[in-house]
Amino acid sequence: PSVLDSFALLSGQLNTLNKVLKHEKTPLLRNQVIIPLVLSPDRDEEIMRQTEGRVPVFSHEVVPDHLRTKPDPEVEEQEKQLITDAARISPDVAQKQIQSLNKMCSNLLEKISKEERESESGGLRQNKQTFNPADTNALVAAVAFGKGLSNRRPPGSGASVQSGQPGAGAIIAGASGMQQVPMTGAPAQQQPMLAGVQMAPAGQPGKE
């Protein structure tokens, strides 16, 4: 009987508490200020679990920071000063300042985006290949091994030498391994050189 009497008493108190909390005039508990009743410098595992490891202890050092409802006095003074200065500015001046600030921000954003585009384009130009590997390999093979070059000489490249001239065969034989050197002057006056001797063009008498 004593247990039943205690249970009935507790049940009645809980029902009364629920009625009080559900009453429309009762303020919400989430709007109430939490007052710490017990402060301990020891590590509290329950607080660690509830705060996901951010608050290991609930001591006199951390309580003012975690239960503060107002900013620091210095920050509060600065906020009051800013509010006072803002109240002194007329709406027209404030609108002009807002437009000026928006313009500065838009210009800064444009510059940043332009720098980003230039850096991206510069990176693409650096990575872009400026030559054709196939053409390069073909040129190297032609210069080093003569690959792809024709053995047939173009018409008119060699000097016309009459077979009746004495020593013409020797001159041609000696000039087969020599390089043709053009003479300075007008292009029409350039004459082919064989073995360092200027040959007369066809149809003109040789000079003595």
mmCIF file with all atom_site columns, N, CA and C in Angstrom, residues 89-104:
data_model
loop_
_atom_site.group_PDB
_atom_site.id
_atom_site.type_symbol
_atom_site.label_atom_id
_atom_site.label_alt_id
_atom_site.label_comp_id
_atom_site.label_asym_id
_atom_site.label_entity_id
_atom_site.label_seq_id
_atom_site.pdbx_PDB_ins_code
_atom_site.Cartn_x
_atom_site.Cartn_y
_atom_site.Cartn_z
_atom_site.occupancy
_atom_site.B_iso_or_equiv
_atom_site.pdbx_formal_charge
_atom_site.auth_seq_id
_atom_site.auth_comp_id
_atom_site.auth_asym_id
_atom_site.auth_atom_id
_atom_site.pdbx_PDB_model_num
ATOM 1  N N  . ILE A 1 89  ? 23.118 59.344 -41.333 1.00 0.00 ? 89  ILE A N  1
ATOM 2  C CA . ILE A 1 89  ? 23.204 59.447 -42.786 1.00 0.00 ? 89  ILE A CA 1
ATOM 3  C C  . ILE A 1 89  ? 21.800 59.538 -43.375 1.00 0.00 ? 89  ILE A C  1
ATOM 4  N N  . SER A 1 90  ? 21.637 60.461 -44.316 1.00 0.00 ? 90  SER A N  1
ATOM 5  C CA . SER A 1 90  ? 20.343 60.612 -44.978 1.00 0.00 ? 90  SER A CA 1
ATOM 6  C C  . SER A 1 90  ? 20.116 59.463 -45.966 1.00 0.00 ? 90  SER A C  1
ATOM 7  N N  . PRO A 1 91  ? 18.870 59.199 -46.326 1.00 0.00 ? 91  PRO A N  1
ATOM 8  C CA . PRO A 1 91  ? 18.598 58.088 -47.265 1.00 0.00 ? 91  PRO A CA 1
ATOM 9  C C  . PRO A 1 91  ? 19.266 58.263 -48.620 1.00 0.00 ? 91  PRO A C  1
ATOM 10 N N  . ASP A 1 92  ? 19.339 59.501 -49.127 1.00 0.00 ? 92  ASP A N  1
ATOM 11 C CA . ASP A 1 92  ? 19.975 59.724 -50.428 1.00 0.00 ? 92  ASP A CA 1
ATOM 12 C C  . ASP A 1 92  ? 21.465 59.394 -50.379 1.00 0.00 ? 92  ASP A C  1
ATOM 13 N N  . VAL A 1 93  ? 22.132 59.888 -49.328 1.00 0.00 ? 93  VAL A N  1
ATOM 14 C CA . VAL A 1 93  ? 23.565 59.597 -49.184 1.00 0.00 ? 93  VAL A CA 1
ATOM 15 C C  . VAL A 1 93  ? 23.786 58.097 -49.003 1.00 0.00 ? 93  VAL A C  1
ATOM 16 N N  . ALA A 1 94  ? 22.926 57.461 -48.232 1.00 0.00 ? 94  ALA A N  1
ATOM 17 C CA . ALA A 1 94  ? 23.064 56.019 -48.036 1.00 0.00 ? 94  ALA A CA 1
ATOM 18 C C  . ALA A 1 94  ? 22.881 55.268 -49.353 1.00 0.00 ? 94  ALA A C  1
ATOM 19 N N  . GLN A 1 95  ? 21.919 55.711 -50.172 1.00 0.00 ? 95  GLN A N  1
ATOM 20 C CA . GLN A 1 95  ? 21.691 55.056 -51.458 1.00 0.00 ? 95  GLN A CA 1
ATOM 21 C C  . GLN A 1 95  ? 22.895 55.229 -52.372 1.00 0.00 ? 95  GLN A C  1
ATOM 22 N N  . LYS A 1 96  ? 23.502 56.434 -52.365 1.00 0.00 ? 96  LYS A N  1
ATOM 23 C CA . LYS A 1 96  ? 24.693 56.658 -53.181 1.00 0.00 ? 96  LYS A CA 1
ATOM 24 C C  . LYS A 1 96  ? 25.859 55.785 -52.730 1.00 0.00 ? 96  LYS A C  1
ATOM 25 N N  . GLN A 1 97  ? 26.011 55.681 -51.412 1.00 0.00 ? 97  GLN A N  1
ATOM 26 C CA . GLN A 1 97  ? 27.083 54.829 -50.900 1.00 0.00 ? 97  GLN A CA 1
ATOM 27 C C  . GLN A 1 97  ? 26.845 53.368 -51.255 1.00 0.00 ? 97  GLN A C  1
ATOM 28 N N  . ILE A 1 98  ? 25.586 52.951 -51.206 1.00 0.00 ? 98  ILE A N  1
ATOM 29 C CA . ILE A 1 98  ? 25.268 51.564 -51.581 1.00 0.00 ? 98  ILE A CA 1
ATOM 30 C C  . ILE A 1 98  ? 25.580 51.322 -53.051 1.00 0.00 ? 98  ILE A C  1
ATOM 31 N N  . GLN A 1 99  ? 25.207 52.256 -53.921 1.00 0.00 ? 99  GLN A N  1
ATOM 32 C CA . GLN A 1 99  ? 25.501 52.111 -55.352 1.00 0.00 ? 99  GLN A CA 1
ATOM 33 C C  . GLN A 1 99  ? 27.005 52.110 -55.611 1.00 0.00 ? 99  GLN A C  1
ATOM 34 N N  . SER A 1 100 ? 27.743 52.976 -54.919 1.00 0.00 ? 100 SER A N  1
ATOM 35 C CA . SER A 1 100 ? 29.196 53.010 -55.083 1.00 0.00 ? 100 SER A CA 1
ATOM 36 C C  . SER A 1 100 ? 29.828 51.699 -54.637 1.00 0.00 ? 100 SER A C  1
ATOM 37 N N  . LEU A 1 101 ? 29.360 51.174 -53.512 1.00 0.00 ? 101 LEU A N  1
ATOM 38 C CA . LEU A 1 101 ? 29.895 49.899 -53.027 1.00 0.00 ? 101 LEU A CA 1
ATOM 39 C C  . LEU A 1 101 ? 29.565 48.758 -53.995 1.00 0.00 ? 101 LEU A C  1
ATOM 40 N N  . ASN A 1 102 ? 28.343 48.757 -54.523 1.00 0.00 ? 102 ASN A N  1
ATOM 41 C CA . ASN A 1 102 ? 27.970 47.716 -55.487 1.00 0.00 ? 102 ASN A CA 1
ATOM 42 C C  . ASN A 1 102 ? 28.810 47.811 -56.753 1.00 0.00 ? 102 ASN A C  1
ATOM 43 N N  . LYS A 1 103 ? 29.098 49.027 -57.189 1.00 0.00 ? 103 LYS A N  1
ATOM 44 C CA . LYS A 1 103 ? 29.924 49.217 -58.379 1.00 0.00 ? 103 LYS A CA 1
ATOM 45 C C  . LYS A 1 103 ? 31.342 48.714 -58.151 1.00 0.00 ? 103 LYS A C  1
ATOM 46 N N  . MET A 1 104 ? 31.900 49.051 -56.987 1.00 0.00 ? 104 MET A N  1
ATOM 47 C CA . MET A 1 104 ? 33.245 48.570 -56.667 1.00 0.00 ? 104 MET A CA 1
ATOM 48 C C  . MET A 1 104 ? 33.281 47.052 -56.604 1.00 0.00 ? 104 MET A C  1
#
